[in-house]
Amino acid sequence: MNNRLQPTSLICIILSDAYKVIWILALTITALTSCEKSLLKPDPGSEPLVIFEQLWNDVNNRYSYFELKNIQWDTIGTHYQSKISNTMNEKELFEVLGNMLYELKDGHVNLTSDFNRSRHWEWFLNYPDNYDHNQIERYYLKNNHYITGPLLNQIIDSMLYVNYRSFTDNVTQSHMDELMGRAEGLKGVIIDIRHNGGGSLQNAYTIASSLVDTPTVFAQQRFKKGPGKNEFTSWERMVIKPRDGKRFTGPIVLLTNRRSYSASSFFAQMLRAIPHATLIGDHAGGGGGVPVFGELSNGWTYRFSASQTITPEGDHIELLVPVDIQVNMSAYHERRNIDTIIETALEHIKSITLSPL
Amino acid sequence: MLIYLKHIILFLILAAGLHIFSASASDKKRDLHISYPGIRFNAERDFAYSPLMYSGVQGSFAISYSVIKSNTSDLVFLNYTSGNNTNKFGSIMQVVTAGIQTYKFYHRMQETGNGFCLGWSNNNEFNTREVEDVRNFNNRNEYFTSFGPAIRYRYPFIVLNRQVHFQTLAHLQLLGFKLQSSYVTSLPPGFQESNTKGFRKFLNSIELFYPGSGLNVGIQPTLMYELKSGNGLSISYRYDYLNIKGPHNVEKSRGTWSVGIITAL
């Protein structure tokens, strides 16, 4: 029998049920393939009033410090909504929304567009600078200091001075092994986080775990869990757990200033909970709320605090973390290339190691 | 009360899932179906971060295993998808999806299982996504396991002396559990509590998946061409829609194209 396909049989196949099925399949797939996007609702508009509503609502639902700061967000919303019109341009809209967010008085609140970033920086701008990195590099770290990962360190008068610029720079266990090895047998350790604006809390834990022998509760934290002003999760303890490797449990001094913010303030609070640590300098700037991020339908992004952190005594660390010995840089010392705060720390450790047990 | 209800329904879902894919001694035909890297057209929106739709094309890989018995058919389908989505302003979201779905169809009156068959499906899916430039609480996740009716249509025909099967699977997920990131953090709510442990954290986090709190519906037409050796080739398109309501709603609309090899075992 001849198996070759004849034209008449081809027509029969095309008209057969089988091919009807294939055509139905092809049409179904074509229809579905084009509808992945169209089966979702279209993006909302980006008119100024829509943008205002999106931002105001998310802050209203998830911001965590209305009560602590006594902020009347409804009143603020009414005030700024009256300044919004759909005829304003994007820079005018940005200015109004940035001013509205400024009312939260929170360093963790920003509105970011391609052309600008709104911010609240009064938590450090209204206070003395208390830090001169150039002076520290030349007269304290000097040319022969160690650079252990992000930790610049130098031995000064039998004490280890460690300068950490940003908690965004990762500290590893091997960095800590090296640092703890250097600190072995020394009188004390000075950790300088002045002007350190924060970053990853994990780095704070990594360093602090080298400074304790037992698990140490340093704070409690809770997160928003619903839109109500007081809808929070239960308070959960934050604990420093000692690391397995080398540790230093001699005298420790932490240097802070008002620009020590966010993860730096958490680290300052960690050291407040360690009995053999002393905080010297100016109070850390606070920032105890972990920021959550969001996006508006015009592509701008924003962030704001969505959690609260308190000390074991119940004090919020949002506004500041207090030092034990408050010292400002002296102009007299600065002219002589002396860092008043480092000198106070060196003297403090000397006084501890000289005093009888 | 709710916790006991959760226990009971969780047990029922697991039992149903196991029942759906249970092999027996009367197996007639077993197939392993490997879908080589396919492409998924994905559009999704996670209101926890943005009201904007993120869409893109991702790489996809799937394996399925089917057993046809005298009056039932079982099918288990594993899939993995990964890639990037972007919104209309170019912001990037990395997404990963992994899933296991089982089907059981009943064809008591017709041994071949051709034509329409009704049955059940159990779908287990985990989704995670990260938005570039978001530093805290990134990795928004959701997981659901659910159970619902399924339908299969099989139509065999001959083309050029070769057996071809057109098959469409469709499912609607009605009842199950879901687990998703909390109102603010990446972790589900129960995992934020330090005073509970292990399975209790899980139980405190899960919520019922039912019409109104979640919807998952899908359809998968496939054309399978049988080779001389008894193995086969396939081309398939799987569309599914997922909507999960929770602290923040998540919706996804996805279509996956794949070609594959069917190996008779």
Coordinates of C-alpha atoms in Angstrom, one line a residue:
Chain A
M1 CA 0.0 0.0 0.0
N2 CA 1.3 3.5 -0.9
N3 CA 1.8 5.5 2.3
R4 CA 2.5 8.8 0.6
L5 CA 0.2 11.5 1.5
Q6 CA -2.2 12.4 -1.3
P7 CA -3.7 16.0 -1.6
T8 CA -7.2 14.6 -1.0
S9 CA -6.1 12.9 2.2
L10 CA -4.4 16.1 3.4
I11 CA -7.6 18.0 3.0
C12 CA -9.4 15.3 4.9
I13 CA -6.8 15.6 7.8
I14 CA -7.1 19.4 7.9
L15 CA -10.9 19.0 8.1
S16 CA -10.7 16.2 10.6
D17 CA -11.6 16.4 14.3
A18 CA -7.9 16.2 15.2
Y19 CA -7.1 19.3 13.4
K20 CA -10.1 21.1 14.8
V21 CA -8.6 20.3 18.2
I22 CA -5.2 21.7 17.2
W23 CA -6.8 24.9 16.0
I24 CA -8.8 25.2 19.2
L25 CA -5.6 24.6 21.2
A26 CA -3.7 27.2 19.1
L27 CA -6.4 29.8 19.5
T28 CA -6.7 29.2 23.3
I29 CA -2.9 29.5 23.8
T30 CA -2.7 32.6 21.7
A31 CA -5.5 34.2 23.7
L32 CA -3.9 33.2 27.0
T33 CA -0.4 34.1 26.0
S34 CA -1.3 37.7 25.5
C35 CA -3.3 38.1 28.7
E36 CA -0.8 37.6 31.6
K37 CA -0.7 41.4 32.0
S38 CA -4.2 42.2 31.0
L39 CA -5.7 39.9 33.6
L40 CA -4.2 42.1 36.4
K41 CA -5.7 45.5 37.1
P42 CA -3.9 48.4 35.3
D43 CA -1.4 50.4 37.4
P44 CA -3.1 53.3 39.3
G45 CA -2.7 56.8 38.0
S46 CA 0.1 59.1 39.0
E47 CA -1.8 62.3 39.5
P48 CA -0.6 64.4 42.5
L49 CA -3.7 63.6 44.5
V50 CA -3.4 59.9 43.9
I51 CA 0.3 60.0 44.9
F52 CA -0.5 62.0 48.1
E53 CA -3.2 59.5 49.1
Q54 CA -0.8 56.5 48.6
L55 CA 2.0 58.0 50.7
W56 CA -0.2 59.4 53.4
N57 CA -2.1 56.2 53.8
D58 CA 1.0 53.9 54.0
V59 CA 2.6 56.2 56.6
N60 CA -0.7 56.3 58.5
N61 CA -0.9 52.5 58.6
R62 CA 2.7 51.5 59.2
Y63 CA 4.6 54.4 60.8
S64 CA 5.6 53.4 64.4
Y65 CA 6.3 56.6 66.3
F66 CA 3.1 58.7 66.1
E67 CA 2.5 58.4 69.9
L68 CA 6.0 58.8 71.1
K69 CA 6.5 62.0 69.1
N70 CA 2.9 63.2 69.6
I71 CA 2.3 63.6 65.9
Q72 CA -1.2 64.3 64.7
W73 CA -1.0 62.7 61.3
D74 CA -4.6 63.4 60.4
T75 CA -4.2 67.1 61.0
I76 CA -0.9 67.1 59.0
G77 CA -2.6 65.2 56.2
T78 CA -5.4 67.8 56.0
H79 CA -2.9 70.6 56.0
Y80 CA -0.8 69.2 53.2
Q81 CA -3.6 67.8 51.1
S82 CA -4.9 71.4 50.8
K83 CA -1.6 72.3 49.1
I84 CA -2.0 69.5 46.5
S85 CA -3.6 70.1 43.1
N86 CA -3.5 68.0 40.0
T87 CA -2.0 70.9 38.0
M88 CA 1.2 71.1 40.1
N89 CA 4.4 69.8 38.5
E90 CA 6.5 67.0 40.0
K91 CA 9.0 69.2 41.7
E92 CA 6.2 71.1 43.5
L93 CA 4.6 67.8 44.5
F94 CA 7.9 66.5 45.8
E95 CA 8.4 69.6 47.9
V96 CA 4.9 69.3 49.5
L97 CA 5.3 65.6 50.2
G98 CA 8.9 66.0 51.5
N99 CA 7.6 68.7 53.8
M100 CA 4.8 66.4 55.0
L101 CA 7.3 63.6 55.8
Y102 CA 9.6 66.1 57.5
E103 CA 6.9 66.5 60.2
L104 CA 7.8 63.0 61.4
K105 CA 11.1 64.3 62.6
D106 CA 12.8 61.0 61.8
G107 CA 16.2 60.4 60.2
H108 CA 14.8 57.1 58.8
V109 CA 12.2 58.9 56.7
N110 CA 13.0 59.8 53.1
L111 CA 11.2 60.4 49.8
T112 CA 13.4 59.6 46.8
S113 CA 12.9 60.7 43.2
D114 CA 15.3 60.9 40.3
F115 CA 16.0 64.5 41.1
N116 CA 16.1 64.8 44.9
R117 CA 15.8 63.0 48.3
S118 CA 13.9 64.6 51.1
R119 CA 15.3 64.1 54.6
H120 CA 15.3 65.2 58.2
W121 CA 18.9 65.7 59.5
E122 CA 18.3 68.0 62.5
W123 CA 19.2 65.1 64.8
F124 CA 22.8 65.9 64.1
L125 CA 22.9 69.3 62.4
N126 CA 21.7 71.0 65.6
Y127 CA 24.6 69.6 67.6
P128 CA 28.4 69.9 67.7
D129 CA 30.3 67.9 65.1
N130 CA 32.6 66.3 67.6
Y131 CA 34.7 64.4 65.0
D132 CA 37.6 65.1 62.7
H133 CA 38.6 62.1 60.7
N134 CA 41.6 63.8 59.1
Q135 CA 43.0 64.6 62.6
I136 CA 42.4 61.0 63.7
E137 CA 44.2 59.6 60.6
R138 CA 47.2 61.8 61.0
Y139 CA 47.7 61.9 64.8
Y140 CA 46.1 58.7 66.2
L141 CA 45.9 56.0 63.5
K142 CA 49.0 57.3 61.8
N143 CA 50.6 55.6 58.8
N144 CA 51.2 52.2 60.3
H145 CA 47.7 51.4 61.5
Y146 CA 46.0 48.0 60.6
I147 CA 43.1 47.9 58.2
T148 CA 41.2 44.8 59.3
G149 CA 38.3 44.7 56.9
P150 CA 36.4 47.8 57.6
L151 CA 38.0 48.2 61.0
L152 CA 40.9 50.6 61.2
N153 CA 42.9 49.9 64.3
Q154 CA 46.1 51.1 66.1
I155 CA 47.6 50.3 69.5
I156 CA 47.9 53.6 71.5
D157 CA 49.4 53.5 75.0
S158 CA 48.8 49.7 75.3
M159 CA 45.1 50.2 74.3
L160 CA 43.5 49.1 71.0
Y161 CA 41.8 52.0 69.2
V162 CA 39.3 50.7 66.6
N163 CA 37.7 53.1 64.1
Y164 CA 34.6 51.8 62.2
R165 CA 33.2 54.2 59.6
S166 CA 30.0 52.4 58.5
F167 CA 27.9 49.5 59.6
T168 CA 27.2 48.9 55.9
D169 CA 30.7 47.5 55.6
N170 CA 30.7 43.9 56.6
V171 CA 32.6 42.6 59.6
T172 CA 33.4 38.9 59.4
Q173 CA 34.4 36.4 62.1
S174 CA 38.0 36.3 60.8
H175 CA 38.1 40.1 61.2
M176 CA 37.1 39.7 64.8
D177 CA 39.6 36.9 65.3
E178 CA 42.4 39.2 64.1
L179 CA 41.1 42.1 66.2
M180 CA 40.6 40.1 69.4
G181 CA 44.1 38.7 68.9
R182 CA 45.5 42.2 68.8
A183 CA 43.6 43.2 71.9
E184 CA 44.9 40.2 73.9
G185 CA 46.9 41.4 76.9
L186 CA 46.2 45.1 76.3
K187 CA 44.7 47.4 79.0
G188 CA 41.5 48.1 77.0
V189 CA 39.7 48.6 73.7
I190 CA 38.3 51.9 72.4
I191 CA 35.7 51.6 69.6
D192 CA 35.0 54.8 67.7
I193 CA 31.7 54.9 65.8
R194 CA 31.4 58.7 65.7
H195 CA 29.9 59.8 62.3
N196 CA 28.9 56.2 61.7
G197 CA 25.4 56.6 60.2
G198 CA 24.4 52.9 60.5
G199 CA 23.9 50.0 58.2
S200 CA 23.4 46.3 58.9
L201 CA 22.5 45.3 62.5
Q202 CA 24.3 42.0 61.9
N203 CA 27.6 43.8 61.9
A204 CA 26.7 45.3 65.3
Y205 CA 26.0 41.8 66.6
T206 CA 29.2 40.4 65.2
I207 CA 31.3 42.9 67.0
A208 CA 29.3 42.9 70.3
S209 CA 29.4 39.1 70.4
S210 CA 33.2 39.4 70.9
L211 CA 32.8 41.5 73.9
V212 CA 30.5 39.4 76.2
D213 CA 30.9 36.1 78.0
T214 CA 27.3 35.4 78.6
P215 CA 24.1 36.1 76.6
T216 CA 23.2 39.7 77.3
V217 CA 19.7 41.2 76.8
F218 CA 20.2 44.8 75.5
A219 CA 16.8 45.8 74.2
Q220 CA 13.3 44.8 73.2
Q221 CA 11.8 45.3 69.8
R222 CA 8.3 45.2 68.2
F223 CA 6.9 45.8 64.8
K224 CA 3.7 47.2 63.4
K225 CA 1.3 44.3 62.7
G226 CA -1.8 46.2 61.5
P227 CA -3.0 49.7 60.5
G228 CA -4.1 50.7 64.0
K229 CA -1.8 53.2 65.8
N230 CA -1.2 50.7 68.6
E231 CA -1.2 47.5 66.5
F232 CA 2.2 46.0 67.3
T233 CA 3.6 42.6 67.7
S234 CA 4.6 41.7 71.3
W235 CA 7.9 42.9 72.6
E236 CA 10.7 40.5 71.7
R237 CA 14.0 40.5 73.5
M238 CA 17.2 41.4 71.6
V239 CA 20.2 39.4 72.9
I240 CA 23.9 39.5 72.3
K241 CA 25.2 35.9 72.3
P242 CA 28.9 35.4 72.9
R243 CA 30.9 34.1 70.0
D244 CA 32.8 30.9 70.0
G245 CA 36.2 32.4 69.1
K246 CA 38.4 34.9 71.0
R247 CA 36.7 37.5 73.1
F248 CA 37.8 40.6 75.0
T249 CA 36.1 41.3 78.3
G250 CA 38.5 43.9 79.7
P251 CA 37.6 47.6 79.8
I252 CA 35.9 48.9 76.7
V253 CA 35.0 52.4 75.7
L254 CA 32.6 53.3 72.9
L255 CA 32.9 56.7 71.4
T256 CA 29.7 58.2 69.9
N257 CA 28.4 61.5 68.7
R258 CA 25.0 62.7 67.4
R259 CA 25.8 61.3 63.9
S260 CA 26.1 57.8 65.3
Y261 CA 22.7 56.7 64.0
S262 CA 20.5 53.7 63.4
A263 CA 22.7 50.5 63.6
S264 CA 25.2 52.7 65.5
S265 CA 22.6 53.5 68.1
F266 CA 21.7 49.8 68.4
F267 CA 25.4 49.1 68.9
A268 CA 25.6 51.8 71.5
Q269 CA 22.7 50.3 73.4
M270 CA 24.4 46.9 73.1
L271 CA 27.5 48.3 74.9
R272 CA 25.3 50.1 77.5
A273 CA 24.2 46.6 78.5
I274 CA 27.7 45.3 78.9
P275 CA 29.0 46.1 82.4
H276 CA 32.6 46.6 81.5
A277 CA 31.8 49.1 78.7
T278 CA 31.6 52.9 79.0
L279 CA 30.1 55.3 76.5
I280 CA 32.0 58.5 76.0
G281 CA 31.4 61.5 73.7
D282 CA 28.0 62.9 72.8
H283 CA 24.8 61.0 72.9
A284 CA 24.2 58.7 69.8
G285 CA 21.6 60.2 67.5
G286 CA 18.9 57.5 67.9
G287 CA 17.0 55.9 65.0
G288 CA 15.5 53.0 66.9
G289 CA 12.9 52.2 64.3
V290 CA 13.8 49.9 61.4
P291 CA 12.7 51.5 58.2
V292 CA 10.3 49.8 55.8
F293 CA 10.4 50.7 52.1
G294 CA 7.7 51.5 49.6
E295 CA 7.1 52.8 46.1
L296 CA 4.5 55.2 44.7
S297 CA 2.8 54.8 41.4
N298 CA 4.9 57.6 39.8
G299 CA 8.0 55.6 40.6
W300 CA 9.2 57.6 43.6
T301 CA 10.3 55.5 46.6
Y302 CA 10.1 56.2 50.3
R303 CA 11.0 54.7 53.6
F304 CA 9.9 55.3 57.2
S305 CA 10.2 53.6 60.6
A306 CA 7.9 50.6 61.2
S307 CA 9.2 49.2 64.5
Q308 CA 10.1 50.4 68.0
T309 CA 13.0 49.6 70.1
I310 CA 13.3 50.1 73.9
T311 CA 16.0 49.5 76.5
P312 CA 15.4 46.8 79.2
E313 CA 14.4 49.8 81.4
G314 CA 11.7 50.7 78.9
D315 CA 13.2 53.8 77.3
H316 CA 12.9 54.3 73.5
I317 CA 16.2 54.6 71.6
E318 CA 14.5 56.5 68.8
L319 CA 15.6 59.9 69.9
L320 CA 19.0 59.2 71.4
V321 CA 21.2 56.7 73.3
P322 CA 22.8 58.4 76.2
V323 CA 26.5 58.3 77.0
D324 CA 28.0 57.7 80.4
I325 CA 30.5 60.5 80.2
Q326 CA 29.4 63.4 78.0
V327 CA 32.4 65.2 76.4
N328 CA 32.5 67.6 73.5
M329 CA 35.6 68.3 71.4
S330 CA 37.5 71.3 72.7
A331 CA 38.5 74.0 70.2
Y332 CA 41.7 74.5 72.2
H333 CA 42.6 70.8 71.7
E334 CA 41.5 70.8 68.1
R335 CA 44.0 73.6 67.4
R336 CA 46.7 71.3 68.9
N337 CA 45.6 68.3 66.9
I338 CA 44.2 66.6 70.0
D339 CA 40.9 64.7 70.0
T340 CA 39.4 65.5 73.3
I341 CA 37.0 62.5 73.2
I342 CA 39.8 59.9 72.4
E343 CA 42.0 61.5 75.1
T344 CA 39.1 61.2 77.6
A345 CA 38.7 57.5 76.7
L346 CA 42.5 56.8 77.1
E347 CA 42.5 58.4 80.5
H348 CA 39.3 56.6 81.5
I349 CA 40.8 53.2 80.8
K350 CA 44.1 54.2 82.5
S351 CA 42.1 55.2 85.6
I352 CA 40.3 51.9 85.6
T353 CA 43.4 49.8 85.2
L354 CA 45.2 51.8 87.9
S355 CA 42.5 51.7 90.5
P356 CA 42.6 48.8 93.0
L357 CA 40.1 46.0 92.5
Chain B
M1 CA -10.8 27.0 68.8
L2 CA -9.1 28.3 65.6
I3 CA -5.9 26.5 66.4
Y4 CA -7.8 23.1 66.6
L5 CA -9.6 23.9 63.4
K6 CA -6.2 24.6 61.8
H7 CA -4.9 21.2 63.0
I8 CA -7.8 19.3 61.6
I9 CA -7.8 21.0 58.2
L10 CA -4.0 20.7 58.0
F11 CA -4.3 17.0 58.6
L12 CA -7.1 16.6 56.0
I13 CA -5.1 18.5 53.4
L14 CA -2.0 16.4 53.9
A15 CA -4.1 13.2 53.8
A16 CA -5.8 14.3 50.7
G17 CA -2.5 15.3 49.1
L18 CA -1.1 11.8 49.8
H19 CA -4.3 10.1 48.6
I20 CA -4.2 12.1 45.3
F21 CA -0.9 10.6 44.4
S22 CA -0.9 7.0 45.6
A23 CA 0.4 4.3 43.3
S24 CA -1.0 0.8 43.4
A25 CA -0.2 -2.6 42.1
S26 CA -2.6 -2.2 39.2
D27 CA -0.5 0.4 37.4
K28 CA -0.8 0.2 33.7
K29 CA 1.5 2.9 32.3
R30 CA 4.1 5.2 33.9
D31 CA 5.6 8.2 32.1
L32 CA 8.3 10.7 33.1
H33 CA 7.9 14.0 31.5
I34 CA 10.8 16.4 31.5
S35 CA 10.1 19.9 30.3
Y36 CA 13.3 21.5 29.2
P37 CA 14.0 25.1 30.1
G38 CA 10.8 26.9 29.3
I39 CA 9.9 30.5 29.5
R40 CA 7.4 32.1 31.8
F41 CA 5.7 35.3 31.1
N42 CA 4.9 36.7 34.5
A43 CA 3.0 39.8 35.8
E44 CA 2.6 40.3 39.5
R45 CA 1.9 42.9 42.1
D46 CA 2.8 42.9 45.8
F47 CA 1.0 45.7 47.6
A48 CA 3.4 45.4 50.5
Y49 CA 5.9 47.3 48.5
S50 CA 4.2 48.9 45.5
P51 CA 0.9 49.4 43.7
L52 CA 2.7 49.0 40.4
M53 CA 2.7 45.8 38.3
Y54 CA 6.1 44.1 37.9
S55 CA 6.4 41.9 34.8
G56 CA 9.0 40.0 32.9
V57 CA 10.1 36.8 31.3
Q58 CA 11.7 34.1 33.4
G59 CA 13.4 30.8 32.9
S60 CA 11.4 27.8 34.0
F61 CA 12.1 24.1 34.5
A62 CA 9.6 21.3 35.1
I63 CA 9.3 17.6 35.6
S64 CA 6.2 15.6 35.8
Y65 CA 5.5 11.9 36.5
S66 CA 2.3 10.2 35.6
V67 CA 0.7 6.9 36.3
I68 CA -2.3 5.6 34.4
K69 CA -4.2 2.8 36.2
S70 CA -7.2 0.9 35.2
N71 CA -9.7 3.5 36.5
T72 CA -7.6 6.4 37.8
S73 CA -4.7 8.5 36.6
D74 CA -2.2 10.2 38.9
L75 CA 0.1 13.0 38.0
V76 CA 2.7 14.9 40.0
F77 CA 4.2 18.1 38.6
L78 CA 7.3 19.8 39.9
N79 CA 8.3 23.3 38.6
Y80 CA 10.9 25.9 39.3
T81 CA 11.0 29.4 37.9
S82 CA 13.5 32.2 38.4
G83 CA 14.3 35.6 36.9
N84 CA 13.6 39.3 37.0
N85 CA 10.5 41.4 36.7
T86 CA 10.6 45.2 36.1
N87 CA 8.0 47.9 36.6
K88 CA 7.3 50.6 34.0
F89 CA 10.0 52.7 35.5
G90 CA 12.7 50.0 35.2
S91 CA 12.9 49.0 38.9
I92 CA 13.9 45.4 39.2
M93 CA 12.3 42.7 41.3
Q94 CA 14.0 39.2 41.5
V95 CA 11.4 36.4 41.7
V96 CA 11.7 32.7 42.4
T97 CA 8.8 30.2 42.4
A98 CA 8.9 26.6 43.2
G99 CA 5.9 24.3 43.3
I100 CA 4.7 20.7 43.5
Q101 CA 1.2 20.0 42.2
T102 CA -0.5 16.6 42.2
Y103 CA -3.6 15.5 40.3
K104 CA -5.8 12.5 40.6
F105 CA -8.4 11.8 37.9
Y106 CA -11.1 9.1 37.9
H107 CA -12.1 7.3 34.7
R108 CA -13.9 4.2 36.0
M109 CA -15.9 3.7 32.8
Q110 CA -13.1 4.2 30.3
E111 CA -9.8 2.5 30.8
T112 CA -7.9 4.8 28.5
G113 CA -8.9 7.9 30.4
N114 CA -9.7 9.7 27.2
G115 CA -12.4 12.4 27.0
F116 CA -13.4 14.3 30.1
C117 CA -12.3 13.1 33.5
L118 CA -13.0 14.7 36.9
G119 CA -10.7 14.6 39.8
W120 CA -8.8 16.5 42.5
S121 CA -5.7 18.5 42.6
N122 CA -3.3 19.6 45.5
N123 CA -1.1 22.5 44.8
N124 CA 1.9 23.5 46.9
E125 CA 3.7 26.7 45.9
F126 CA 6.4 28.9 47.4
N127 CA 7.1 32.3 46.0
T128 CA 9.8 34.7 47.1
R129 CA 10.8 38.1 45.6
E130 CA 13.4 40.8 46.3
V131 CA 13.2 44.3 45.1
E132 CA 16.6 45.9 44.2
D133 CA 17.5 48.8 46.5
V134 CA 15.2 47.8 49.3
R135 CA 17.5 47.1 52.3
N136 CA 15.1 46.0 55.1
F137 CA 12.5 43.3 55.1
N138 CA 13.4 42.3 51.5
N139 CA 12.4 38.7 50.5
R140 CA 8.7 39.0 50.7
N141 CA 7.4 35.4 50.6
E142 CA 4.2 33.4 50.5
Y143 CA 3.5 29.7 50.5
F144 CA 0.2 27.9 50.1
T145 CA -0.9 24.3 50.0
S146 CA -4.5 23.9 48.8
F147 CA -6.9 21.4 47.5
G148 CA -9.7 21.6 44.9
P149 CA -11.4 20.1 41.9
A150 CA -9.6 19.4 38.6
I151 CA -10.7 18.4 35.2
R152 CA -8.8 16.7 32.4
Y153 CA -9.7 16.4 28.7
R154 CA -7.7 13.9 26.6
Y155 CA -8.2 13.5 22.9
P156 CA -6.1 11.0 21.0
F157 CA -5.8 11.2 17.2
I158 CA -3.5 10.1 14.5
V159 CA -1.3 12.4 12.4
L160 CA 0.9 10.8 9.7
N161 CA 0.5 7.4 11.3
R162 CA 1.6 8.6 14.7
Q163 CA -0.5 8.8 17.8
V164 CA -0.9 12.3 19.1
H165 CA -2.6 13.3 22.4
F166 CA -4.2 16.6 23.1
Q167 CA -4.6 17.0 26.8
T168 CA -5.8 19.9 28.9
L169 CA -5.6 20.0 32.7
A170 CA -7.5 22.6 34.6
H171 CA -7.7 23.1 38.4
L172 CA -9.3 25.4 40.9
Q173 CA -7.9 25.5 44.4
L174 CA -10.6 26.0 47.1
L175 CA -9.4 25.0 50.5
G176 CA -6.0 24.9 52.2
F177 CA -3.4 26.9 54.1
K178 CA -1.3 29.9 53.4
L179 CA 1.8 31.3 55.0
Q180 CA 3.0 34.7 54.1
S181 CA 5.3 37.6 55.2
S182 CA 3.9 39.7 58.0
Y183 CA 2.6 43.2 57.8
V184 CA 6.1 44.7 57.9
T185 CA 8.8 42.0 58.1
S186 CA 9.8 39.1 55.8
L187 CA 9.0 36.5 58.3
P188 CA 5.4 35.2 58.9
P189 CA 3.9 36.6 62.1
G190 CA 4.4 33.4 64.2
F191 CA 8.1 33.4 63.5
Q192 CA 8.5 36.8 65.1
E193 CA 7.6 35.5 68.5
S194 CA 10.6 34.3 70.5
N195 CA 8.4 32.7 73.3
T196 CA 7.1 30.0 70.9
K197 CA 9.1 27.3 69.3
G198 CA 9.2 25.0 66.3
F199 CA 5.9 23.8 65.0
R200 CA 3.9 26.2 67.2
K201 CA 5.5 29.1 65.3
F202 CA 4.3 27.5 62.1
L203 CA 0.8 27.0 63.5
N204 CA 0.6 30.5 64.7
S205 CA 1.6 31.7 61.2
I206 CA -0.7 29.7 58.9
E207 CA -4.1 31.0 57.8
L208 CA -6.9 29.3 56.0
F209 CA -6.9 29.5 52.2
Y210 CA -10.5 29.6 51.0
P211 CA -12.5 31.4 48.3
G212 CA -12.3 35.0 49.5
S213 CA -8.9 34.7 51.1
G214 CA -7.1 33.1 48.2
L215 CA -7.7 32.1 44.6
N216 CA -5.6 29.9 42.4
V217 CA -6.9 28.7 39.1
G218 CA -5.0 27.3 36.2
I219 CA -5.2 25.6 32.8
Q220 CA -2.5 23.6 30.9
P221 CA -3.1 22.5 27.4
T222 CA -0.5 20.1 26.0
L223 CA 0.1 18.4 22.7
M224 CA 2.0 15.1 23.0
Y225 CA 3.5 13.3 20.0
E226 CA 4.3 9.6 20.3
L227 CA 7.6 8.4 18.8
K228 CA 8.3 4.9 17.4
S229 CA 10.2 4.0 20.6
G230 CA 7.2 4.6 22.7
N231 CA 8.7 7.8 24.1
G232 CA 7.3 11.1 23.0
L233 CA 7.7 14.8 22.5
S234 CA 5.4 17.5 23.9
I235 CA 4.7 21.2 23.7
S236 CA 2.8 22.8 26.5
Y237 CA 1.4 26.1 27.8
R238 CA 0.5 26.5 31.4
Y239 CA -1.5 29.6 32.5
D240 CA -2.3 30.2 36.1
Y241 CA -3.7 33.1 38.2
L242 CA -3.0 33.5 41.9
N243 CA -4.4 36.0 44.3
I244 CA -3.6 35.8 48.0
K245 CA -5.2 38.2 50.4
G246 CA -3.5 38.9 53.7
P247 CA -1.6 41.7 55.5
H248 CA -0.9 42.9 51.9
N249 CA -2.5 41.4 48.9
V250 CA -0.4 39.6 46.3
E251 CA -1.6 38.8 42.8
K252 CA 0.2 36.9 40.0
S253 CA -0.8 36.1 36.4
R254 CA 1.6 33.7 34.7
G255 CA 1.9 31.8 31.4
T256 CA 4.7 29.2 30.8
W257 CA 5.7 27.8 27.5
S258 CA 7.7 24.6 27.5
V259 CA 8.8 21.7 25.2
G260 CA 9.6 18.4 26.7
I261 CA 10.5 14.7 26.3
I262 CA 8.2 12.0 27.6
T263 CA 9.9 8.8 28.6
A264 CA 7.9 5.7 29.1
L265 CA 9.1 3.9 32.3

